[in-house]
Amino acid sequence: MDRALSTHLFVDRKLTPAILQQVEEAGLPAVEIFCARQHFDYADPAQVRELSAWFADHELELRSLHAPMYSDFEWGHSGSQAVVNLAELEPVHRQESLDQVKRALDVSERIPFRYMVLHVGVRGESFEPKKFDAALASLETLLAFARPRGVQLLLENTRNELSTPQRLRAFIDSLGFDALRVCFDVGHAHLCGSVEAHFELLRDLVVSTHVHDNHGLDDDHLFPFQGSIDWEATMRTLTSAAGDFPLQLELRDYGEFPRPLEKALEIFARLEELVPAPQL
């Protein structure tokens, strides 16, 4: 499995060419940029131009963007109207959410990328047929917007009733296998019961991953081996799939490690040591 890193590791800082340079110099081949506006303001032409110029002169691949979860600069703390929710039943708010994701997709016109990762619903979202239909309509709109830009949409398994493996498959069955695929989030699967069981339900759809740890209670985005995930079993599960997808760390920097990028490289090495040897 190739290595990749989400810039979620640096999400409390503005994303600059200097940060990308550090990632490239660490030997990582690809990144996913996390669209949090205090970090990467996808609606700011100046920041997009600056990063576009950097990528044009470097080998580091922008593989994917994580769609915005909030429209503000404070992780949604400015109020509920800042929450980006593709399953929102109120039409005006849902349109505002769609507009935010479209602005992020527009980045592809300056910095090409292959995938955009989407959350369907928000944390704790209950299932209702009307919400499923609203999310389906949102996805249809975004597919029409993403296709001409050469971007494939990836649905992420998250902690709500619209994003269970079974419901993600239902969205994909409705809109087409070639149109939508899955970004498999290891930490979320652990919070929802079982990494192995959730992956088994999605394995033929997975083209990307989010790899992080927790203690089974909160979505902490810890470095692997800090929480309660069984990483030997997890690596055995991930490497059992036929698909070619990266091992992509999506971590949070709590200030515990003086050099978090170096720690991430150490984690990659430890995880790779757990990959089962091929059988002859």
PDB file of C-alpha atoms in Angstrom:
ATOM      1  CA  MET A   1       0.000   0.000   0.000  1.00  0.00           C
ATOM      2  CA  ASP A   2       1.266   3.446  -0.890  1.00  0.00           C
ATOM      3  CA  ARG A   3       1.549   6.088   1.798  1.00  0.00           C
ATOM      4  CA  ALA A   4      -0.600   9.221   1.822  1.00  0.00           C
ATOM      5  CA  LEU A   5      -1.283  11.922   4.415  1.00  0.00           C
ATOM      6  CA  SER A   6      -4.277  14.097   5.122  1.00  0.00           C
ATOM      7  CA  THR A   7      -3.433  17.698   5.969  1.00  0.00           C
ATOM      8  CA  HIS A   8      -5.862  17.232   8.875  1.00  0.00           C
ATOM      9  CA  LEU A   9      -2.595  16.836  10.818  1.00  0.00           C
ATOM     10  CA  PHE A  10      -2.040  20.588  10.360  1.00  0.00           C
ATOM     11  CA  VAL A  11      -5.674  21.664  10.432  1.00  0.00           C
ATOM     12  CA  ASP A  12      -5.223  24.262  13.180  1.00  0.00           C
ATOM     13  CA  ARG A  13      -2.736  26.155  10.954  1.00  0.00           C
ATOM     14  CA  LYS A  14      -3.091  27.830   7.594  1.00  0.00           C
ATOM     15  CA  LEU A  15      -1.962  25.476   4.853  1.00  0.00           C
ATOM     16  CA  THR A  16       1.118  26.989   3.216  1.00  0.00           C
ATOM     17  CA  PRO A  17       3.687  25.880   0.634  1.00  0.00           C
ATOM     18  CA  ALA A  18       6.134  25.457   3.531  1.00  0.00           C
ATOM     19  CA  ILE A  19       3.924  22.746   5.071  1.00  0.00           C
ATOM     20  CA  LEU A  20       3.558  20.974   1.737  1.00  0.00           C
ATOM     21  CA  GLN A  21       7.325  21.193   1.280  1.00  0.00           C
ATOM     22  CA  GLN A  22       7.832  19.400   4.602  1.00  0.00           C
ATOM     23  CA  VAL A  23       5.454  16.638   3.523  1.00  0.00           C
ATOM     24  CA  GLU A  24       7.262  16.193   0.219  1.00  0.00           C
ATOM     25  CA  GLU A  25      10.701  16.219   1.825  1.00  0.00           C
ATOM     26  CA  ALA A  26       9.509  13.507   4.209  1.00  0.00           C
ATOM     27  CA  GLY A  27       9.161  11.271   1.172  1.00  0.00           C
ATOM     28  CA  LEU A  28       5.376  11.039   1.068  1.00  0.00           C
ATOM     29  CA  PRO A  29       3.988  10.798  -2.471  1.00  0.00           C
ATOM     30  CA  ALA A  30       0.450  12.126  -1.986  1.00  0.00           C
ATOM     31  CA  VAL A  31      -1.766  14.271   0.209  1.00  0.00           C
ATOM     32  CA  GLU A  32      -5.421  14.881   0.852  1.00  0.00           C
ATOM     33  CA  ILE A  33      -6.218  18.503   1.663  1.00  0.00           C
ATOM     34  CA  PHE A  34      -8.795  18.970   4.397  1.00  0.00           C
ATOM     35  CA  CYS A  35     -11.187  21.791   3.509  1.00  0.00           C
ATOM     36  CA  ALA A  36     -11.513  23.590   6.828  1.00  0.00           C
ATOM     37  CA  ARG A  37     -11.433  27.290   6.057  1.00  0.00           C
ATOM     38  CA  GLN A  38      -9.081  28.234   8.897  1.00  0.00           C
ATOM     39  CA  HIS A  39      -6.663  25.748   7.267  1.00  0.00           C
ATOM     40  CA  PHE A  40      -7.457  25.741   3.560  1.00  0.00           C
ATOM     41  CA  ASP A  41      -9.925  28.383   2.431  1.00  0.00           C
ATOM     42  CA  TYR A  42     -11.099  26.883  -0.825  1.00  0.00           C
ATOM     43  CA  ALA A  43     -13.056  30.085  -1.536  1.00  0.00           C
ATOM     44  CA  ASP A  44      -9.964  32.300  -1.274  1.00  0.00           C
ATOM     45  CA  PRO A  45      -8.484  32.775  -4.774  1.00  0.00           C
ATOM     46  CA  ALA A  46      -5.166  33.978  -3.339  1.00  0.00           C
ATOM     47  CA  GLN A  47      -4.577  30.832  -1.261  1.00  0.00           C
ATOM     48  CA  VAL A  48      -5.683  28.580  -4.120  1.00  0.00           C
ATOM     49  CA  ARG A  49      -3.309  30.359  -6.529  1.00  0.00           C
ATOM     50  CA  GLU A  50      -0.426  30.112  -4.081  1.00  0.00           C
ATOM     51  CA  LEU A  51      -0.860  26.371  -3.598  1.00  0.00           C
ATOM     52  CA  SER A  52      -1.503  25.817  -7.305  1.00  0.00           C
ATOM     53  CA  ALA A  53       1.837  27.430  -8.151  1.00  0.00           C
ATOM     54  CA  TRP A  54       3.589  25.225  -5.591  1.00  0.00           C
ATOM     55  CA  PHE A  55       2.046  21.963  -6.832  1.00  0.00           C
ATOM     56  CA  ALA A  56       2.913  22.859 -10.430  1.00  0.00           C
ATOM     57  CA  ASP A  57       6.624  22.840  -9.536  1.00  0.00           C
ATOM     58  CA  HIS A  58       6.675  19.765  -7.280  1.00  0.00           C
ATOM     59  CA  GLU A  59       6.106  16.013  -7.451  1.00  0.00           C
ATOM     60  CA  LEU A  60       3.783  15.756  -4.445  1.00  0.00           C
ATOM     61  CA  GLU A  61       0.361  14.644  -5.688  1.00  0.00           C
ATOM     62  CA  LEU A  62      -2.853  16.231  -4.509  1.00  0.00           C
ATOM     63  CA  ARG A  63      -4.825  12.989  -4.598  1.00  0.00           C
ATOM     64  CA  SER A  64      -8.018  14.191  -2.966  1.00  0.00           C
ATOM     65  CA  LEU A  65      -9.870  16.942  -1.166  1.00  0.00           C
ATOM     66  CA  HIS A  66     -12.001  16.331   1.896  1.00  0.00           C
ATOM     67  CA  ALA A  67     -15.196  18.320   1.393  1.00  0.00           C
ATOM     68  CA  PRO A  68     -15.949  21.075   3.908  1.00  0.00           C
ATOM     69  CA  MET A  69     -17.890  20.132   7.008  1.00  0.00           C
ATOM     70  CA  TYR A  70     -18.473  23.772   8.008  1.00  0.00           C
ATOM     71  CA  SER A  71     -18.677  27.013   6.084  1.00  0.00           C
ATOM     72  CA  ASP A  72     -17.132  29.197   8.788  1.00  0.00           C
ATOM     73  CA  PHE A  73     -13.592  29.583  10.099  1.00  0.00           C
ATOM     74  CA  GLU A  74     -14.313  28.185  13.592  1.00  0.00           C
ATOM     75  CA  TRP A  75     -15.268  24.522  13.053  1.00  0.00           C
ATOM     76  CA  GLY A  76     -18.968  25.360  13.118  1.00  0.00           C
ATOM     77  CA  HIS A  77     -18.811  27.274  16.387  1.00  0.00           C
ATOM     78  CA  SER A  78     -20.457  30.277  14.755  1.00  0.00           C
ATOM     79  CA  GLY A  79     -23.795  28.444  14.743  1.00  0.00           C
ATOM     80  CA  SER A  80     -25.828  25.672  13.155  1.00  0.00           C
ATOM     81  CA  GLN A  81     -26.103  27.542   9.868  1.00  0.00           C
ATOM     82  CA  ALA A  82     -22.378  26.968   9.348  1.00  0.00           C
ATOM     83  CA  VAL A  83     -22.842  23.177   9.262  1.00  0.00           C
ATOM     84  CA  VAL A  84     -22.536  21.643   5.802  1.00  0.00           C
ATOM     85  CA  ASN A  85     -25.162  18.903   5.566  1.00  0.00           C
ATOM     86  CA  LEU A  86     -26.067  17.247   2.271  1.00  0.00           C
ATOM     87  CA  ALA A  87     -29.067  15.563   3.913  1.00  0.00           C
ATOM     88  CA  GLU A  88     -30.539  18.803   5.247  1.00  0.00           C
ATOM     89  CA  LEU A  89     -34.313  18.903   4.800  1.00  0.00           C
ATOM     90  CA  GLU A  90     -34.603  22.686   4.761  1.00  0.00           C
ATOM     91  CA  PRO A  91     -34.063  23.609   1.081  1.00  0.00           C
ATOM     92  CA  VAL A  92     -32.222  26.908   1.564  1.00  0.00           C
ATOM     93  CA  HIS A  93     -29.715  25.453   4.019  1.00  0.00           C
ATOM     94  CA  ARG A  94     -29.181  22.381   1.852  1.00  0.00           C
ATOM     95  CA  GLN A  95     -28.485  24.619  -1.145  1.00  0.00           C
ATOM     96  CA  GLU A  96     -25.982  26.592   0.932  1.00  0.00           C
ATOM     97  CA  SER A  97     -24.280  23.300   1.812  1.00  0.00           C
ATOM     98  CA  LEU A  98     -24.167  22.312  -1.856  1.00  0.00           C
ATOM     99  CA  ASP A  99     -22.675  25.674  -2.749  1.00  0.00           C
ATOM    100  CA  GLN A 100     -19.834  25.154  -0.265  1.00  0.00           C
ATOM    101  CA  VAL A 101     -18.968  21.748  -1.723  1.00  0.00           C
ATOM    102  CA  LYS A 102     -19.141  23.145  -5.267  1.00  0.00           C
ATOM    103  CA  ARG A 103     -16.686  25.901  -4.318  1.00  0.00           C
ATOM    104  CA  ALA A 104     -14.309  23.239  -3.060  1.00  0.00           C
ATOM    105  CA  LEU A 105     -14.750  21.239  -6.282  1.00  0.00           C
ATOM    106  CA  ASP A 106     -13.859  24.373  -8.232  1.00  0.00           C
ATOM    107  CA  VAL A 107     -10.333  24.076  -6.796  1.00  0.00           C
ATOM    108  CA  SER A 108      -9.799  21.284  -9.355  1.00  0.00           C
ATOM    109  CA  GLU A 109      -9.697  23.914 -12.104  1.00  0.00           C
ATOM    110  CA  ARG A 110      -6.469  25.281 -10.585  1.00  0.00           C
ATOM    111  CA  ILE A 111      -5.088  22.205  -8.794  1.00  0.00           C
ATOM    112  CA  PRO A 112      -6.196  18.897 -10.354  1.00  0.00           C
ATOM    113  CA  PHE A 113      -7.197  16.112  -7.972  1.00  0.00           C
ATOM    114  CA  ARG A 114      -8.850  12.726  -8.482  1.00  0.00           C
ATOM    115  CA  TYR A 115     -11.267  12.382  -5.581  1.00  0.00           C
ATOM    116  CA  MET A 116     -13.435  14.356  -3.208  1.00  0.00           C
ATOM    117  CA  VAL A 117     -14.431  12.732   0.096  1.00  0.00           C
ATOM    118  CA  LEU A 118     -17.950  13.500   1.304  1.00  0.00           C
ATOM    119  CA  HIS A 119     -19.861  13.031   4.542  1.00  0.00           C
ATOM    120  CA  VAL A 120     -23.540  12.174   4.132  1.00  0.00           C
ATOM    121  CA  GLY A 121     -25.370  13.744   7.051  1.00  0.00           C
ATOM    122  CA  VAL A 122     -23.724  14.972  10.228  1.00  0.00           C
ATOM    123  CA  ARG A 123     -22.609  13.240  13.402  1.00  0.00           C
ATOM    124  CA  GLY A 124     -25.540  11.474  15.060  1.00  0.00           C
ATOM    125  CA  GLU A 125     -27.863  12.005  12.069  1.00  0.00           C
ATOM    126  CA  SER A 126     -30.882   9.735  12.333  1.00  0.00           C
ATOM    127  CA  PHE A 127     -32.288   7.918   9.343  1.00  0.00           C
ATOM    128  CA  GLU A 128     -35.460   9.150   7.718  1.00  0.00           C
ATOM    129  CA  PRO A 129     -36.573   8.360   4.170  1.00  0.00           C
ATOM    130  CA  LYS A 130     -36.849  12.095   3.463  1.00  0.00           C
ATOM    131  CA  LYS A 131     -33.238  12.628   4.551  1.00  0.00           C
ATOM    132  CA  PHE A 132     -32.094   9.763   2.347  1.00  0.00           C
ATOM    133  CA  ASP A 133     -33.929  11.329  -0.598  1.00  0.00           C
ATOM    134  CA  ALA A 134     -32.462  14.760   0.167  1.00  0.00           C
ATOM    135  CA  ALA A 135     -28.955  13.322   0.316  1.00  0.00           C
ATOM    136  CA  LEU A 136     -29.540  11.393  -2.904  1.00  0.00           C
ATOM    137  CA  ALA A 137     -30.627  14.594  -4.661  1.00  0.00           C
ATOM    138  CA  SER A 138     -27.543  16.387  -3.311  1.00  0.00           C
ATOM    139  CA  LEU A 139     -25.267  13.642  -4.590  1.00  0.00           C
ATOM    140  CA  GLU A 140     -26.902  13.722  -8.025  1.00  0.00           C
ATOM    141  CA  THR A 141     -26.274  17.471  -8.200  1.00  0.00           C
ATOM    142  CA  LEU A 142     -22.657  17.113  -7.112  1.00  0.00           C
ATOM    143  CA  LEU A 143     -22.007  14.251  -9.528  1.00  0.00           C
ATOM    144  CA  ALA A 144     -23.136  16.452 -12.401  1.00  0.00           C
ATOM    145  CA  PHE A 145     -20.795  19.171 -11.140  1.00  0.00           C
ATOM    146  CA  ALA A 146     -17.819  16.867 -10.464  1.00  0.00           C
ATOM    147  CA  ARG A 147     -17.802  14.767 -13.648  1.00  0.00           C
ATOM    148  CA  PRO A 148     -16.705  17.505 -16.091  1.00  0.00           C
ATOM    149  CA  ARG A 149     -13.954  18.430 -13.634  1.00  0.00           C
ATOM    150  CA  GLY A 150     -12.587  14.893 -13.664  1.00  0.00           C
ATOM    151  CA  VAL A 151     -13.328  14.305  -9.970  1.00  0.00           C
ATOM    152  CA  GLN A 152     -14.874  11.145  -8.536  1.00  0.00           C
ATOM    153  CA  LEU A 153     -16.902  11.434  -5.338  1.00  0.00           C
ATOM    154  CA  LEU A 154     -16.122   9.147  -2.406  1.00  0.00           C
ATOM    155  CA  LEU A 155     -18.601   8.543   0.410  1.00  0.00           C
ATOM    156  CA  GLU A 156     -17.122   8.113   3.879  1.00  0.00           C
ATOM    157  CA  ASN A 157     -18.476   5.813   6.576  1.00  0.00           C
ATOM    158  CA  THR A 158     -19.235   8.107   9.509  1.00  0.00           C
ATOM    159  CA  ARG A 159     -21.049   7.955  12.816  1.00  0.00           C
ATOM    160  CA  ASN A 160     -24.641   8.407  11.697  1.00  0.00           C
ATOM    161  CA  GLU A 161     -27.511   6.318  10.372  1.00  0.00           C
ATOM    162  CA  LEU A 162     -27.163   7.622   6.801  1.00  0.00           C
ATOM    163  CA  SER A 163     -23.527   6.545   6.528  1.00  0.00           C
ATOM    164  CA  THR A 164     -23.584   2.940   7.654  1.00  0.00           C
ATOM    165  CA  PRO A 165     -22.031   0.498   5.168  1.00  0.00           C
ATOM    166  CA  GLN A 166     -25.503  -0.669   4.163  1.00  0.00           C
ATOM    167  CA  ARG A 167     -26.751   2.871   3.499  1.00  0.00           C
ATOM    168  CA  LEU A 168     -23.617   3.840   1.591  1.00  0.00           C
ATOM    169  CA  ARG A 169     -24.196   0.823  -0.639  1.00  0.00           C
ATOM    170  CA  ALA A 170     -27.805   1.953  -1.130  1.00  0.00           C
ATOM    171  CA  PHE A 171     -26.639   5.379  -2.342  1.00  0.00           C
ATOM    172  CA  ILE A 172     -24.148   3.763  -4.689  1.00  0.00           C
ATOM    173  CA  ASP A 173     -26.701   1.251  -5.974  1.00  0.00           C
ATOM    174  CA  SER A 174     -29.034   4.167  -6.722  1.00  0.00           C
ATOM    175  CA  LEU A 175     -26.462   6.346  -8.496  1.00  0.00           C
ATOM    176  CA  GLY A 176     -24.061   3.839 -10.015  1.00  0.00           C
ATOM    177  CA  PHE A 177     -20.917   1.951  -9.070  1.00  0.00           C
ATOM    178  CA  ASP A 178     -18.798   3.988 -11.485  1.00  0.00           C
ATOM    179  CA  ALA A 179     -20.159   7.277 -10.187  1.00  0.00           C
ATOM    180  CA  LEU A 180     -19.507   6.827  -6.471  1.00  0.00           C
ATOM    181  CA  ARG A 181     -16.983   4.885  -4.438  1.00  0.00           C
ATOM    182  CA  VAL A 182     -15.949   4.780  -0.764  1.00  0.00           C
ATOM    183  CA  CYS A 183     -13.267   6.254   1.468  1.00  0.00           C
ATOM    184  CA  PHE A 184     -13.050   3.734   4.296  1.00  0.00           C
ATOM    185  CA  ASP A 185     -12.471   5.367   7.681  1.00  0.00           C
ATOM    186  CA  VAL A 186     -10.863   2.937  10.109  1.00  0.00           C
ATOM    187  CA  GLY A 187     -11.457   5.070  13.198  1.00  0.00           C
ATOM    188  CA  HIS A 188     -15.159   5.529  12.456  1.00  0.00           C
ATOM    189  CA  ALA A 189     -15.611   1.806  11.817  1.00  0.00           C
ATOM    190  CA  HIS A 190     -14.035   1.084  15.209  1.00  0.00           C
ATOM    191  CA  LEU A 191     -16.421   3.517  16.899  1.00  0.00           C
ATOM    192  CA  CYS A 192     -19.359   1.830  15.199  1.00  0.00           C
ATOM    193  CA  GLY A 193     -18.447  -1.692  16.212  1.00  0.00           C
ATOM    194  CA  SER A 194     -15.931  -3.484  14.017  1.00  0.00           C
ATOM    195  CA  VAL A 195     -13.296  -2.471  11.492  1.00  0.00           C
ATOM    196  CA  GLU A 196     -13.287  -5.931   9.938  1.00  0.00           C
ATOM    197  CA  ALA A 197     -17.077  -6.255   9.636  1.00  0.00           C
ATOM    198  CA  HIS A 198     -17.550  -2.777   8.185  1.00  0.00           C
ATOM    199  CA  PHE A 199     -14.732  -3.220   5.696  1.00  0.00           C
ATOM    200  CA  GLU A 200     -16.119  -6.567   4.540  1.00  0.00           C
ATOM    201  CA  LEU A 201     -19.390  -4.850   3.590  1.00  0.00           C
ATOM    202  CA  LEU A 202     -17.578  -2.188   1.535  1.00  0.00           C
ATOM    203  CA  ARG A 203     -14.375  -3.846   0.290  1.00  0.00           C
ATOM    204  CA  ASP A 204     -15.280  -3.817  -3.425  1.00  0.00           C
ATOM    205  CA  LEU A 205     -16.062  -0.086  -3.269  1.00  0.00           C
ATOM    206  CA  VAL A 206     -13.019   1.214  -1.382  1.00  0.00           C
ATOM    207  CA  VAL A 207     -10.540   3.418  -3.261  1.00  0.00           C
ATOM    208  CA  SER A 208      -9.154   5.428  -0.343  1.00  0.00           C
ATOM    209  CA  THR A 209      -8.749   5.271   3.433  1.00  0.00           C
ATOM    210  CA  HIS A 210      -8.620   7.393   6.550  1.00  0.00           C
ATOM    211  CA  VAL A 211      -6.412   5.748   9.155  1.00  0.00           C
ATOM    212  CA  HIS A 212      -6.438   6.916  12.777  1.00  0.00           C
ATOM    213  CA  ASP A 213      -7.050   5.562  16.259  1.00  0.00           C
ATOM    214  CA  ASN A 214      -9.391   6.101  19.203  1.00  0.00           C
ATOM    215  CA  HIS A 215     -10.506   4.377  22.400  1.00  0.00           C
ATOM    216  CA  GLY A 216     -13.933   3.408  21.076  1.00  0.00           C
ATOM    217  CA  LEU A 217     -15.690   6.424  22.590  1.00  0.00           C
ATOM    218  CA  ASP A 218     -14.784   9.620  20.745  1.00  0.00           C
ATOM    219  CA  ASP A 219     -13.524  10.441  17.268  1.00  0.00           C
ATOM    220  CA  ASP A 220     -10.100  11.503  18.560  1.00  0.00           C
ATOM    221  CA  HIS A 221      -8.027  11.002  15.387  1.00  0.00           C
ATOM    222  CA  LEU A 222      -5.167   9.663  17.481  1.00  0.00           C
ATOM    223  CA  PHE A 223      -1.983   8.301  15.994  1.00  0.00           C
ATOM    224  CA  PRO A 224      -2.286   4.529  15.490  1.00  0.00           C
ATOM    225  CA  PHE A 225      -1.198   2.519  18.563  1.00  0.00           C
ATOM    226  CA  GLN A 226      -2.460   5.261  20.920  1.00  0.00           C
ATOM    227  CA  GLY A 227      -6.005   3.880  21.112  1.00  0.00           C
ATOM    228  CA  SER A 228      -7.728   0.508  21.228  1.00  0.00           C
ATOM    229  CA  ILE A 229      -7.813  -0.529  17.563  1.00  0.00           C
ATOM    230  CA  ASP A 230      -6.198  -3.895  16.858  1.00  0.00           C
ATOM    231  CA  TRP A 231      -3.756  -2.769  14.190  1.00  0.00           C
ATOM    232  CA  GLU A 232      -2.456  -6.216  13.310  1.00  0.00           C
ATOM    233  CA  ALA A 233      -5.997  -7.354  12.483  1.00  0.00           C
ATOM    234  CA  THR A 234      -6.739  -4.058  10.724  1.00  0.00           C
ATOM    235  CA  MET A 235      -3.707  -4.261   8.447  1.00  0.00           C
ATOM    236  CA  ARG A 236      -4.530  -7.866   7.652  1.00  0.00           C
ATOM    237  CA  THR A 237      -8.042  -6.748   6.701  1.00  0.00           C
ATOM    238  CA  LEU A 238      -6.984  -3.773   4.580  1.00  0.00           C
ATOM    239  CA  THR A 239      -4.342  -5.698   2.682  1.00  0.00           C
ATOM    240  CA  SER A 240      -6.750  -8.553   1.956  1.00  0.00           C
ATOM    241  CA  ALA A 241      -8.638  -6.419  -0.572  1.00  0.00           C
ATOM    242  CA  ALA A 242      -7.868  -6.562  -4.264  1.00  0.00           C
ATOM    243  CA  GLY A 243      -8.193  -2.799  -4.721  1.00  0.00           C
ATOM    244  CA  ASP A 244      -5.155  -0.541  -5.021  1.00  0.00           C
ATOM    245  CA  PHE A 245      -5.707   2.165  -2.416  1.00  0.00           C
ATOM    246  CA  PRO A 246      -3.313   4.033  -0.128  1.00  0.00           C
ATOM    247  CA  LEU A 247      -2.735   3.830   3.580  1.00  0.00           C
ATOM    248  CA  GLN A 248      -3.711   7.419   4.336  1.00  0.00           C
ATOM    249  CA  LEU A 249      -3.223   8.814   7.832  1.00  0.00           C
ATOM    250  CA  GLU A 250      -5.838  11.338   9.002  1.00  0.00           C
ATOM    251  CA  LEU A 251      -4.408  12.486  12.337  1.00  0.00           C
ATOM    252  CA  ARG A 252      -4.911  15.268  14.855  1.00  0.00           C
ATOM    253  CA  ASP A 253      -1.944  17.087  16.374  1.00  0.00           C
ATOM    254  CA  TYR A 254      -2.606  17.494  20.093  1.00  0.00           C
ATOM    255  CA  GLY A 255       0.910  18.816  20.711  1.00  0.00           C
ATOM    256  CA  GLU A 256       2.057  15.540  22.228  1.00  0.00           C
ATOM    257  CA  PHE A 257       4.776  14.979  19.644  1.00  0.00           C
ATOM    258  CA  PRO A 258       7.314  17.790  19.026  1.00  0.00           C
ATOM    259  CA  ARG A 259       7.694  16.664  15.399  1.00  0.00           C
ATOM    260  CA  PRO A 260       4.310  15.190  14.391  1.00  0.00           C
ATOM    261  CA  LEU A 261       5.324  14.573  10.779  1.00  0.00           C
ATOM    262  CA  GLU A 262       8.302  12.503  11.905  1.00  0.00           C
ATOM    263  CA  LYS A 263       5.991  10.599  14.221  1.00  0.00           C
ATOM    264  CA  ALA A 264       3.658   9.952  11.284  1.00  0.00           C
ATOM    265  CA  LEU A 265       6.547   8.427   9.331  1.00  0.00           C
ATOM    266  CA  GLU A 266       7.328   6.185  12.302  1.00  0.00           C
ATOM    267  CA  ILE A 267       3.683   5.092  12.367  1.00  0.00           C
ATOM    268  CA  PHE A 268       3.725   4.255   8.654  1.00  0.00           C
ATOM    269  CA  ALA A 269       6.753   2.028   9.254  1.00  0.00           C
ATOM    270  CA  ARG A 270       5.126   0.243  12.201  1.00  0.00           C
ATOM    271  CA  LEU A 271       1.919  -0.383  10.251  1.00  0.00           C
ATOM    272  CA  GLU A 272       3.829  -1.676   7.242  1.00  0.00           C
ATOM    273  CA  GLU A 273       5.664  -4.133   9.487  1.00  0.00           C
ATOM    274  CA  LEU A 274       2.259  -5.664  10.243  1.00  0.00           C
ATOM    275  CA  VAL A 275       1.452  -6.392   6.595  1.00  0.00           C
ATOM    276  CA  PRO A 276       1.282 -10.178   6.218  1.00  0.00           C
ATOM    277  CA  ALA A 277       3.999 -11.688   4.048  1.00  0.00           C
ATOM    278  CA  PRO A 278       2.715 -12.891   0.667  1.00  0.00           C
ATOM    279  CA  GLN A 279       2.070 -16.616   0.510  1.00  0.00           C
ATOM    280  CA  LEU A 280       4.138 -18.507  -2.046  1.00  0.00           C
TER     281      LEU A 280
END
